[in-house]
Coordinates of C-alpha atoms and ligand atoms in Angstrom, one line a residue:
M139 CA 0.1 -0.2 0.0
I140 CA 1.5 3.0 -1.0
E141 CA -0.8 5.8 -0.2
T142 CA -3.9 6.4 1.7
L143 CA -6.3 8.6 0.1
V144 CA -9.5 8.1 2.2
K145 CA -10.4 11.9 1.9
S146 CA -11.0 11.4 -2.0
I147 CA -14.6 12.9 -2.2
F148 CA -13.9 16.9 -3.2
I149 CA -17.0 18.6 -2.5
D150 CA -17.3 22.6 -2.1
G151 CA -13.6 23.0 -2.3
K152 CA -12.8 20.4 0.7
W153 CA -11.7 17.0 0.8
H154 CA -13.9 14.5 2.6
T155 CA -14.3 10.9 3.8
A156 CA -17.2 9.0 2.9
E157 CA -20.1 9.7 5.4
S158 CA -20.0 6.0 6.2
D159 CA -16.3 5.9 6.6
K160 CA -16.5 2.9 4.0
T161 CA -13.3 2.8 1.8
E162 CA -12.3 0.7 -1.5
A163 CA -8.9 -0.6 -2.5
V164 CA -7.2 0.5 -5.5
Y165 CA -5.1 -2.1 -7.2
N166 CA -1.9 -2.1 -9.5
P167 CA -3.1 -4.5 -12.3
A168 CA 0.3 -5.6 -12.9
T169 CA 1.1 -6.8 -9.6
L170 CA -2.5 -7.1 -7.9
E171 CA -1.0 -5.4 -5.1
A172 CA -3.4 -2.7 -3.2
I173 CA -1.9 0.6 -3.7
A174 CA -4.4 3.0 -2.0
E175 CA -7.5 3.1 -0.5
V176 CA -10.1 5.8 -1.3
A177 CA -13.5 6.6 -0.1
Y178 CA -16.8 4.7 -1.0
G179 CA -19.3 7.5 -1.4
G180 CA -22.9 7.1 -2.6
E181 CA -26.2 9.1 -2.7
E182 CA -25.3 11.2 0.3
E183 CA -22.2 12.6 -1.0
T184 CA -23.4 13.0 -4.4
N185 CA -26.3 14.9 -3.3
K186 CA -23.9 17.3 -1.4
A187 CA -21.9 17.4 -4.5
I188 CA -24.8 18.5 -6.7
Q189 CA -25.9 21.1 -4.3
S190 CA -22.4 22.3 -4.2
A191 CA -22.3 22.4 -7.9
H192 CA -25.6 24.2 -8.2
N193 CA -24.3 26.8 -5.6
A194 CA -21.2 27.6 -7.8
F195 CA -23.1 27.8 -10.9
Y196 CA -24.3 31.4 -10.8
T197 CA -21.1 32.7 -9.9
W198 CA -19.0 30.5 -12.3
S199 CA -21.2 31.1 -15.3
E200 CA -21.4 34.8 -14.7
M201 CA -17.5 35.0 -14.9
T202 CA -16.3 36.2 -18.3
G203 CA -14.9 33.6 -20.7
R204 CA -11.3 35.1 -20.3
E205 CA -11.6 35.0 -16.3
R206 CA -12.5 31.1 -16.7
S207 CA -9.9 30.8 -19.4
K208 CA -7.0 31.9 -17.0
I209 CA -7.7 29.1 -14.8
L210 CA -7.7 26.6 -17.3
Y211 CA -4.4 27.9 -18.8
K212 CA -2.9 27.5 -15.2
A213 CA -4.2 24.3 -14.9
H214 CA -2.7 23.2 -18.1
E215 CA 0.7 24.6 -17.2
L216 CA 0.3 22.7 -13.9
M217 CA -0.4 19.5 -15.6
L218 CA 2.6 19.6 -17.9
E219 CA 5.0 20.6 -15.1
E220 CA 4.0 17.4 -13.2
T221 CA 3.8 15.3 -16.1
D222 CA 6.3 12.6 -15.0
R223 CA 4.8 12.0 -11.6
L224 CA 1.3 11.9 -13.1
A225 CA 2.2 9.3 -15.9
E226 CA 3.9 7.1 -13.0
I227 CA 0.4 7.4 -11.0
L228 CA -1.4 6.6 -14.0
T229 CA 0.7 3.5 -15.1
T230 CA 0.7 2.3 -11.5
E231 CA -3.1 2.0 -11.4
Q232 CA -4.0 1.1 -15.0
G233 CA -1.1 -0.5 -16.4
K234 CA -0.3 1.0 -19.7
P235 CA 3.6 1.5 -20.3
L236 CA 4.9 4.6 -19.1
N237 CA 5.6 6.3 -22.4
E238 CA 1.9 5.7 -23.2
A239 CA 0.8 7.2 -19.6
T240 CA 3.3 10.3 -20.2
G241 CA 1.6 10.7 -24.0
E242 CA -1.9 10.3 -22.2
I243 CA -1.0 13.1 -19.6
K244 CA 0.2 15.8 -22.3
G245 CA -2.7 14.6 -24.5
A246 CA -5.0 15.4 -21.3
A247 CA -3.2 18.5 -20.6
N248 CA -4.2 19.7 -24.4
F249 CA -7.8 19.6 -23.5
L250 CA -7.2 22.0 -20.8
L251 CA -5.2 24.4 -23.2
W252 CA -7.5 24.0 -26.1
Y253 CA -10.7 24.9 -24.0
A254 CA -8.7 27.6 -22.1
E255 CA -8.7 29.3 -25.7
E256 CA -12.3 28.1 -26.6
A257 CA -13.6 29.7 -23.3
S258 CA -13.7 33.4 -24.8
R259 CA -15.0 32.2 -28.4
S260 CA -18.2 31.3 -27.4
Y261 CA -20.2 33.2 -30.2
G262 CA -24.1 33.8 -30.6
E263 CA -25.8 35.2 -33.5
W264 CA -27.6 38.2 -34.7
L265 CA -30.4 37.0 -36.9
P266 CA -31.5 39.1 -40.0
S267 CA -35.2 39.7 -39.0
S268 CA -37.9 39.2 -41.5
I269 CA -40.0 41.5 -39.4
K270 CA -39.0 45.2 -39.6
S271 CA -39.9 45.7 -35.8
K272 CA -38.1 43.1 -34.3
R273 CA -34.5 42.2 -33.8
M274 CA -33.5 38.9 -33.0
L275 CA -30.6 37.4 -31.0
V276 CA -29.5 33.8 -30.3
I277 CA -26.9 33.7 -27.0
P278 CA -25.2 30.5 -25.8
Q279 CA -25.6 29.9 -22.3
P280 CA -24.1 27.2 -20.2
I281 CA -26.5 24.3 -19.6
G282 CA -26.0 24.2 -15.8
V283 CA -24.4 21.2 -13.7
V284 CA -23.1 18.5 -15.5
G285 CA -22.8 14.9 -14.0
A286 CA -19.6 13.3 -15.7
I287 CA -18.8 9.6 -15.7
T288 CA -15.5 8.2 -17.1
P289 CA -13.9 4.9 -17.8
W290 CA -10.6 3.3 -16.4
N291 CA -8.9 2.8 -20.0
F292 CA -7.9 6.6 -20.3
P293 CA -8.4 7.5 -16.7
A294 CA -6.7 11.3 -17.4
S295 CA -7.7 12.3 -20.9
M296 CA -11.1 11.1 -20.4
I297 CA -11.7 13.5 -17.5
T298 CA -10.3 16.7 -19.2
R299 CA -12.0 16.0 -22.4
K300 CA -15.2 16.5 -20.5
I301 CA -14.2 18.9 -17.6
A302 CA -12.2 21.5 -19.9
P303 CA -15.1 22.5 -22.1
A304 CA -17.6 22.3 -19.5
L305 CA -15.8 24.5 -17.3
A306 CA -15.1 26.6 -20.6
A307 CA -18.7 26.8 -21.4
G308 CA -19.4 28.3 -17.7
C309 CA -20.8 24.7 -16.4
T310 CA -20.2 23.4 -12.9
V311 CA -19.4 19.7 -12.6
V312 CA -19.8 16.5 -10.3
L313 CA -17.3 13.9 -11.5
K314 CA -17.4 10.2 -10.9
P315 CA -14.2 8.3 -12.1
A316 CA -13.9 4.5 -12.7
P317 CA -13.0 2.6 -9.4
E318 CA -10.0 1.2 -10.9
T319 CA -8.5 4.5 -11.6
P320 CA -9.6 7.1 -9.1
L321 CA -6.0 8.4 -8.4
S322 CA -5.7 10.3 -11.7
A323 CA -9.0 11.8 -11.1
I324 CA -7.9 13.1 -7.5
E325 CA -4.7 14.5 -9.0
I326 CA -6.5 16.2 -11.8
V327 CA -8.9 17.8 -9.5
K328 CA -5.9 18.9 -7.2
I329 CA -4.4 20.6 -10.0
L330 CA -7.6 22.3 -10.6
E331 CA -7.9 23.5 -7.2
R332 CA -4.2 24.8 -7.2
A333 CA -4.9 26.7 -10.5
G334 CA -7.5 28.7 -8.3
L335 CA -11.0 27.1 -9.4
P336 CA -13.5 28.4 -7.0
N337 CA -15.1 26.1 -4.6
G338 CA -17.8 23.9 -5.9
V339 CA -17.0 24.3 -9.5
V340 CA -15.8 20.9 -9.7
N341 CA -16.8 18.1 -7.3
L342 CA -15.5 14.5 -7.0
V343 CA -17.5 11.4 -5.8
T344 CA -15.7 8.2 -5.5
G345 CA -17.6 5.0 -4.4
N346 CA -20.8 3.2 -5.4
A347 CA -21.4 3.6 -9.2
E348 CA -25.2 2.6 -9.2
A349 CA -25.9 5.0 -6.2
I350 CA -23.8 8.1 -7.5
G351 CA -25.1 7.4 -11.0
S352 CA -28.9 7.3 -9.7
T353 CA -28.6 10.3 -7.9
L354 CA -27.3 12.2 -10.7
L355 CA -29.9 10.6 -12.8
T356 CA -32.6 11.6 -10.4
S357 CA -31.8 15.1 -9.4
K358 CA -33.6 18.0 -11.5
D359 CA -30.4 20.3 -10.8
V360 CA -28.1 18.0 -12.9
R361 CA -29.0 19.1 -16.7
L362 CA -26.5 17.0 -18.6
I363 CA -24.8 13.7 -18.1
T364 CA -21.7 13.3 -20.1
F365 CA -20.6 9.5 -19.9
T366 CA -17.6 7.6 -21.5
G367 CA -17.9 3.9 -21.1
S368 CA -19.7 1.0 -22.5
T369 CA -22.9 0.8 -24.6
K370 CA -24.5 -1.3 -21.9
V371 CA -24.4 1.6 -19.3
G372 CA -24.9 3.9 -21.7
K373 CA -28.2 2.5 -22.9
Y374 CA -29.1 2.5 -19.0
L375 CA -28.3 6.0 -18.5
M376 CA -30.4 6.9 -21.5
R377 CA -33.2 4.9 -20.4
E378 CA -33.2 6.5 -16.8
S379 CA -32.6 10.2 -17.7
A380 CA -36.1 10.2 -19.5
D381 CA -38.0 11.4 -16.3
H382 CA -36.4 14.5 -16.3
V383 CA -35.4 14.9 -20.1
K384 CA -31.9 15.4 -19.2
K385 CA -29.6 16.1 -22.0
L386 CA -27.0 13.3 -22.7
S387 CA -23.4 13.2 -24.0
L388 CA -22.5 9.5 -24.5
E389 CA -19.1 8.2 -25.9
L390 CA -19.7 4.5 -25.9
G391 CA -18.0 1.2 -27.3
G392 CA -16.7 0.6 -30.6
H393 CA -15.7 -2.2 -33.2
A394 CA -13.1 -0.7 -35.3
P395 CA -12.3 -2.3 -38.6
I396 CA -9.1 -1.6 -40.3
V397 CA -9.3 -2.1 -44.3
V398 CA -5.8 -2.7 -45.9
F399 CA -6.3 -2.0 -49.6
D400 CA -3.7 -3.4 -52.2
D401 CA -2.3 -0.1 -53.0
A402 CA -1.2 0.7 -49.4
D403 CA 2.3 1.2 -48.4
M404 CA 2.7 -2.2 -46.5
E405 CA 5.5 -1.1 -44.2
K406 CA 3.3 2.0 -43.0
A407 CA 0.2 -0.2 -42.8
T408 CA 1.7 -2.9 -40.6
T409 CA 3.3 -0.3 -38.3
L410 CA 0.2 1.6 -38.0
A411 CA -2.1 -1.5 -37.5
L412 CA 0.4 -2.6 -34.6
A413 CA 0.1 0.8 -33.1
S414 CA -3.6 0.8 -33.3
K415 CA -4.4 -2.5 -32.0
F416 CA -1.8 -2.8 -29.3
R417 CA -1.9 0.7 -27.6
N418 CA -3.2 0.1 -24.1
N419 CA -3.1 -3.4 -24.8
G420 CA -6.0 -3.4 -27.1
Q421 CA -7.9 -1.4 -24.2
T422 CA -9.1 1.4 -26.4
C423 CA -12.2 2.4 -27.7
I424 CA -11.0 3.2 -30.9
C425 CA -8.4 0.6 -31.5
A426 CA -8.7 -1.8 -34.4
N427 CA -10.9 -4.9 -33.6
R428 CA -11.1 -6.7 -37.0
L429 CA -8.6 -6.4 -40.0
Y430 CA -9.6 -6.9 -43.4
V431 CA -6.7 -7.4 -45.9
H432 CA -6.8 -7.4 -49.6
E433 CA -6.2 -10.9 -50.9
S434 CA -3.4 -9.9 -53.1
V435 CA -1.4 -8.7 -50.1
Q436 CA -2.6 -10.7 -47.1
E437 CA 0.2 -13.1 -47.0
R438 CA 2.9 -10.3 -47.2
F439 CA 0.9 -8.1 -44.8
T440 CA 0.5 -10.9 -42.2
K441 CA 4.2 -11.9 -42.3
L442 CA 5.4 -8.2 -41.9
L443 CA 2.9 -7.8 -38.9
T444 CA 3.7 -11.0 -37.3
E445 CA 7.5 -10.0 -37.4
K446 CA 6.7 -6.8 -35.6
V447 CA 4.3 -8.2 -33.2
Q448 CA 6.9 -10.6 -32.2
E449 CA 9.1 -7.8 -31.2
L450 CA 6.7 -6.6 -28.6
H451 CA 7.8 -6.8 -24.9
V452 CA 4.9 -7.8 -22.4
G453 CA 5.6 -6.5 -18.8
Y454 CA 5.4 -4.0 -16.1
G455 CA 4.7 -0.6 -17.4
L456 CA 7.2 1.2 -15.2
D457 CA 9.9 -0.9 -16.9
E458 CA 11.8 0.5 -19.8
G459 CA 11.0 -1.3 -22.9
T460 CA 7.5 -2.5 -22.2
D461 CA 5.1 -2.3 -25.1
L462 CA 2.1 -4.3 -23.4
G463 CA 1.2 -4.0 -20.1
P464 CA -1.7 -6.1 -18.0
L465 CA -5.3 -6.2 -18.8
I466 CA -7.3 -4.3 -16.1
N467 CA -8.6 -7.3 -14.1
Q468 CA -9.7 -10.8 -14.3
Q469 CA -13.0 -10.3 -16.1
A470 CA -11.0 -8.6 -18.7
S471 CA -8.6 -11.6 -19.2
Q472 CA -11.6 -13.9 -19.2
K473 CA -13.3 -12.2 -22.0
V474 CA -10.0 -12.1 -24.1
Q475 CA -9.8 -15.8 -23.5
A476 CA -13.3 -16.4 -24.5
H477 CA -13.0 -14.2 -27.5
L478 CA -9.7 -16.4 -28.6
D479 CA -11.3 -19.8 -27.4
D480 CA -14.5 -19.1 -29.6
A481 CA -12.4 -18.2 -32.8
V482 CA -10.2 -21.4 -32.4
E483 CA -13.5 -23.5 -31.9
K484 CA -15.0 -22.0 -35.0
G485 CA -11.7 -22.8 -37.1
A486 CA -9.5 -19.7 -36.6
Q487 CA -5.8 -20.3 -36.6
I488 CA -3.2 -18.7 -34.3
V489 CA -0.5 -16.9 -36.1
C490 CA 1.1 -15.9 -33.1
G491 CA 0.5 -15.3 -29.5
G492 CA -2.5 -17.1 -28.2
K493 CA -1.8 -17.5 -24.5
R494 CA -1.6 -15.7 -21.4
W495 CA 1.8 -14.3 -20.6
N496 CA 3.2 -15.9 -17.5
G497 CA 6.2 -13.6 -16.4
D498 CA 7.1 -12.9 -12.9
L499 CA 4.0 -10.8 -12.2
N500 CA 0.6 -11.5 -10.7
G501 CA -1.4 -9.5 -13.0
Y502 CA -3.7 -10.7 -16.3
F503 CA -1.1 -10.5 -19.0
F504 CA -1.7 -11.8 -22.6
H505 CA 0.5 -12.3 -25.4
P506 CA -0.1 -10.5 -28.6
T507 CA -1.8 -12.4 -30.6
I508 CA -2.7 -12.6 -34.5
L509 CA -5.4 -15.0 -36.0
S510 CA -6.2 -16.1 -39.3
K511 CA -9.0 -17.9 -41.1
I512 CA -11.7 -15.8 -39.5
T513 CA -15.1 -16.3 -40.1
D514 CA -17.8 -13.4 -39.7
D515 CA -19.7 -15.6 -36.8
M516 CA -16.6 -15.4 -34.2
L517 CA -17.0 -13.1 -31.4
V518 CA -13.7 -11.1 -32.3
M519 CA -15.8 -10.0 -35.4
N520 CA -18.7 -8.8 -33.6
E521 CA -17.9 -7.9 -29.9
E522 CA -15.2 -5.4 -28.5
T523 CA -12.5 -7.8 -27.6
F524 CA -10.8 -4.9 -25.3
G525 CA -7.4 -7.1 -25.5
P526 CA -4.6 -7.7 -27.6
I527 CA -6.0 -10.1 -30.2
I528 CA -6.0 -8.9 -34.0
P529 CA -8.2 -11.1 -36.4
I530 CA -7.2 -11.0 -40.3
Q531 CA -9.8 -11.7 -43.0
P532 CA -9.2 -11.5 -46.6
F533 CA -11.4 -9.3 -49.0
S534 CA -12.0 -9.1 -52.7
D535 CA -13.2 -5.7 -53.9
E536 CA -14.1 -2.4 -52.4
E537 CA -17.7 -2.7 -52.3
S538 CA -18.0 -5.9 -50.3
V539 CA -15.5 -4.7 -47.8
I540 CA -17.3 -1.5 -47.1
N541 CA -20.5 -3.7 -46.5
K542 CA -18.7 -5.8 -44.0
A543 CA -17.1 -3.0 -42.4
N544 CA -20.5 -1.3 -41.8
D545 CA -22.0 -4.5 -40.5
T546 CA -22.1 -3.8 -37.0
D547 CA -24.2 -1.8 -34.5
Y548 CA -21.4 0.1 -33.6
G549 CA -19.9 3.3 -35.6
L550 CA -16.9 4.9 -33.4
A551 CA -13.9 4.6 -35.5
A552 CA -12.9 2.9 -38.8
Y553 CA -9.5 3.0 -40.6
I554 CA -8.4 2.6 -44.2
F555 CA -4.8 2.1 -45.6
T556 CA -4.5 3.1 -49.4
E557 CA -2.1 5.4 -51.3
N558 CA -5.0 6.2 -53.7
T559 CA -6.7 9.7 -52.9
S560 CA -10.1 9.0 -54.8
R561 CA -10.5 5.9 -52.9
A562 CA -9.6 7.3 -49.6
I563 CA -12.4 10.0 -50.1
R564 CA -14.9 7.5 -51.8
V565 CA -14.7 4.9 -48.8
S566 CA -14.5 7.5 -46.2
E567 CA -17.7 8.8 -47.3
K568 CA -19.3 5.2 -47.3
L569 CA -18.0 4.1 -43.9
E570 CA -20.8 4.6 -41.2
Y571 CA -18.5 5.8 -38.4
G572 CA -18.1 9.0 -36.6
I573 CA -14.2 8.8 -37.2
V574 CA -12.3 7.6 -40.3
G575 CA -8.6 7.5 -40.0
V576 CA -7.0 7.4 -43.5
N577 CA -3.3 6.3 -42.9
D578 CA -3.8 7.3 -39.6
V579 CA -4.7 5.6 -36.3
F580 CA -4.5 8.4 -33.8
P581 CA -7.5 10.5 -34.6
A582 CA -8.0 11.9 -31.0
V583 CA -7.1 15.2 -30.6
A584 CA -8.2 18.1 -28.7
E585 CA -8.9 20.2 -31.7
A586 CA -11.1 17.7 -33.7
P587 CA -14.6 16.5 -32.9
F588 CA -14.3 13.1 -31.5
G589 CA -17.6 10.7 -31.2
G590 CA -19.6 7.9 -32.4
I591 CA -22.7 7.1 -34.4
K592 CA -25.1 4.2 -34.2
Q593 CA -24.6 2.7 -30.9
S594 CA -21.2 4.3 -30.4
G595 CA -22.8 7.4 -29.1
I596 CA -24.2 10.8 -28.9
G597 CA -22.6 13.9 -29.3
K598 CA -18.9 15.1 -29.9
E599 CA -16.1 15.6 -27.5
G600 CA -13.1 18.0 -28.6
G601 CA -13.0 20.9 -31.0
H602 CA -15.4 23.8 -30.9
H603 CA -18.1 21.2 -31.5
G604 CA -17.1 19.6 -28.0
M605 CA -18.2 23.0 -26.2
H606 CA -21.8 22.7 -27.8
E607 CA -22.3 19.9 -25.7
F608 CA -22.4 22.2 -22.7
L609 CA -24.4 25.0 -23.9
E610 CA -28.0 25.6 -24.4
M611 CA -28.8 28.2 -27.4
K612 CA -31.4 30.7 -26.1
F613 CA -33.3 32.9 -28.7
V614 CA -34.0 36.4 -27.6
S615 CA -36.7 38.0 -29.8
M616 CA -37.0 41.7 -29.3
G617 CA -39.9 43.9 -30.4
I618 CA -38.3 47.6 -30.9
Ligands
LIG22 P1 -18.4 0.9 -18.1 O1 -18.3 -0.4 -17.4 O2 -19.4 1.3 -18.9 O3 -18.1 1.9 -16.8 C1 -17.7 3.1 -17.2 C2 -18.2 4.1 -16.0 O4 -19.5 4.0 -15.9 C3 -17.2 3.9 -14.8 O5 -17.0 5.0 -14.0 C4 -18.2 2.7 -14.2 O6 -18.2 2.6 -12.9 C5 -19.8 3.6 -14.5 N1 -20.9 3.1 -14.1 C6 -21.1 1.7 -14.4 N2 -22.2 1.5 -14.1 C7 -23.0 2.6 -13.8 C8 -24.3 3.1 -13.4 N3 -25.3 2.2 -13.3 N4 -24.4 4.4 -13.2 C9 -23.6 5.2 -13.0 N5 -22.4 4.9 -13.6 C10 -22.2 3.7 -13.8 O7 -17.0 0.9 -18.9 P2 -15.7 0.5 -18.7 O8 -15.3 -1.0 -18.5 O9 -15.1 1.3 -17.5 O10 -15.0 1.2 -20.2 C11 -14.6 0.5 -21.2 C12 -15.7 0.9 -22.3 O11 -15.7 2.2 -22.6 C13 -15.6 0.2 -23.3 O12 -16.8 -0.1 -23.9 C14 -14.9 1.4 -24.5 O13 -15.1 1.1 -25.6 C15 -15.5 2.5 -23.9 N6 -15.1 3.8 -24.1 C16 -15.3 4.5 -24.9 C17 -14.8 5.8 -25.4 C18 -15.2 6.7 -26.4 O14 -14.5 8.0 -26.5 N7 -16.3 6.5 -27.3 C19 -13.3 6.1 -24.7 C20 -13.0 5.0 -23.8 C21 -13.7 4.2 -23.4 P3 -18.2 1.2 -12.1 O15 -17.0 0.6 -12.8 O16 -18.0 1.4 -10.6 O17 -19.3 0.5 -12.5

C-alpha cells in the first residue's frame, strides 16, 4: 500500500471521507497489490456534491470567458509541469506502459489548453429579421450542473476531455471516475484546485457507481450527463434520464475495422495496424478490432505484421522497453480468453501469441496475438475484445469490404490504408462511423470532434464542437 487517500471525495472545495467511513482498495493491475484506499461514497455525498455545484453555478457562469480561461491555462501549465509524476501514477493504477501514460497526460493537458482558448470564443448570432419591428438574438448559455462519468482505460484524458469544455462553457461539474483508476482523477482535481478554481465548481465523488449514477440521474439540478464507457451502461443512462428529460452526451464502445487495400504502403500499414491494436493493450475504444486485408497482399501483410508483433515486449508498465502492460482485471482477461477460444473452436488459426503471458508478475497479461482463417460469426468480429487480439480476414473488392466494415451496430472509428486519394475519399464517405482514419490511427486530438454514431454514442467531444454539448442556445426576440 503506497498511499491512503480516504479523503478522496471533493465537495465545495474540501476533501472528505465517505459519510459511512467505507473505503475501497485500488489495485496495481500488474502486480495485483493494493496501492491505495479511497472513500466509498454514494447517494448522500452525491447529493451534497450536486448542491455544491448548483450553488457555484451562478458565480462561475457569470464570470467572463477570459476569467475562466485563466484558470484553465494555469491548470494546463501545472499538469505539464507534473507530467512525469502523473504518468507514473497513471501507469501504477491502470497498467499501460509509462511512455503511453506520459502521452496520455500530455494529451489530457491539451484539452485544458484548447478549451482555455475556446472559453472566450463562445459566439452567439444576430439573426437578420423578416419583420421590420423585431430584432433577434441567439445567445449561448451554459447548460448548468453536469454529471461526468468516466472509464478506466484513459483515466486522465477522458476526464479533461469533459471537464475542460464544461468549465470553459461556464458549467459546474460532479465527477465520478472509474473505481479502478480514481488516483488520476484525484490528481486532476488537485491541479484544478491549485489553479484557482472556485469552490464547488468541480466536485468529485468516488464510490458506488449505481448510487452515484442514480442520484445524478434523478436530480433535477443536473442538466446533462456526459458519459464515456460501455454501450450497455450508456443505454441504461439513456433510459433512466427520460423522467427529467436530461441531456446526454455519450461516448460508448466501438468495433473498429481496419481495411488494408492492395495499394497501401505495407510498411506503413503494418506499423500503424500494430500501433492501433496494441496501444493500451487493445483496451482502447477506437483501437482496431478486426482487420480486412486485400487478398492479393494478405500473405505479405500478415508476415510483416507478425514479425513486428513478435518484437513486442509484455511486462511491467514502469519498466523501460515494455510495449504491453496487463489487462485491467480478471474479467477482462476472461473475455479475451473467451474470444480466443470461440475463434479457435470455429476454425481460426493462431499465427502468433494465443496464450496468457506467465512472467514474474501476478497481473493478467496476454501475449499479443494474430489470428487468421477468420469467419464472420466469431465473437472477435462482432464484440469489443478489449485485448491484444488481431483477427485478419481477406477481402476481394471495395464494395464488399465496405459492407462488411459497416455490418455492426457500432459506429465509432474505422481506418483505411491506401495510397489512392480518390479511394480514400470515396471509402471514407461510405463508412458509417463518426471517425475515419486514412493512413492514420491516432485521430483523437483536442482540436477535432471525437464521437461515434449508431450505438457508439451521441454527441462530440473535442474541438469547438465539444463546447456545444455544454451550451444551450437561447433565442431572444425583441420588438422595437
Ligand atoms: P463501463 O463499465 O461502462 O464503466 C464506465 C463508467 O461508468 C465507470 O465509471 C463505471 O463505474 C460507471 N458505471 C457503471 N455502471 C453505472 C451506473 N449504473 N450508473 C453510473 N455509472 C455507472 O465501461 P468501462 O469498462 O469502464 O470502459 C470500457 C468501455 O468504455 C468500452 O466499451 C470502451 O469502448 C468505452 N470507451 C469509449 C470511449 C469513447 O470515447 N467512445 C472512450 C473510452 C472508453 P463502475 O465501474 O464502478 O461500475
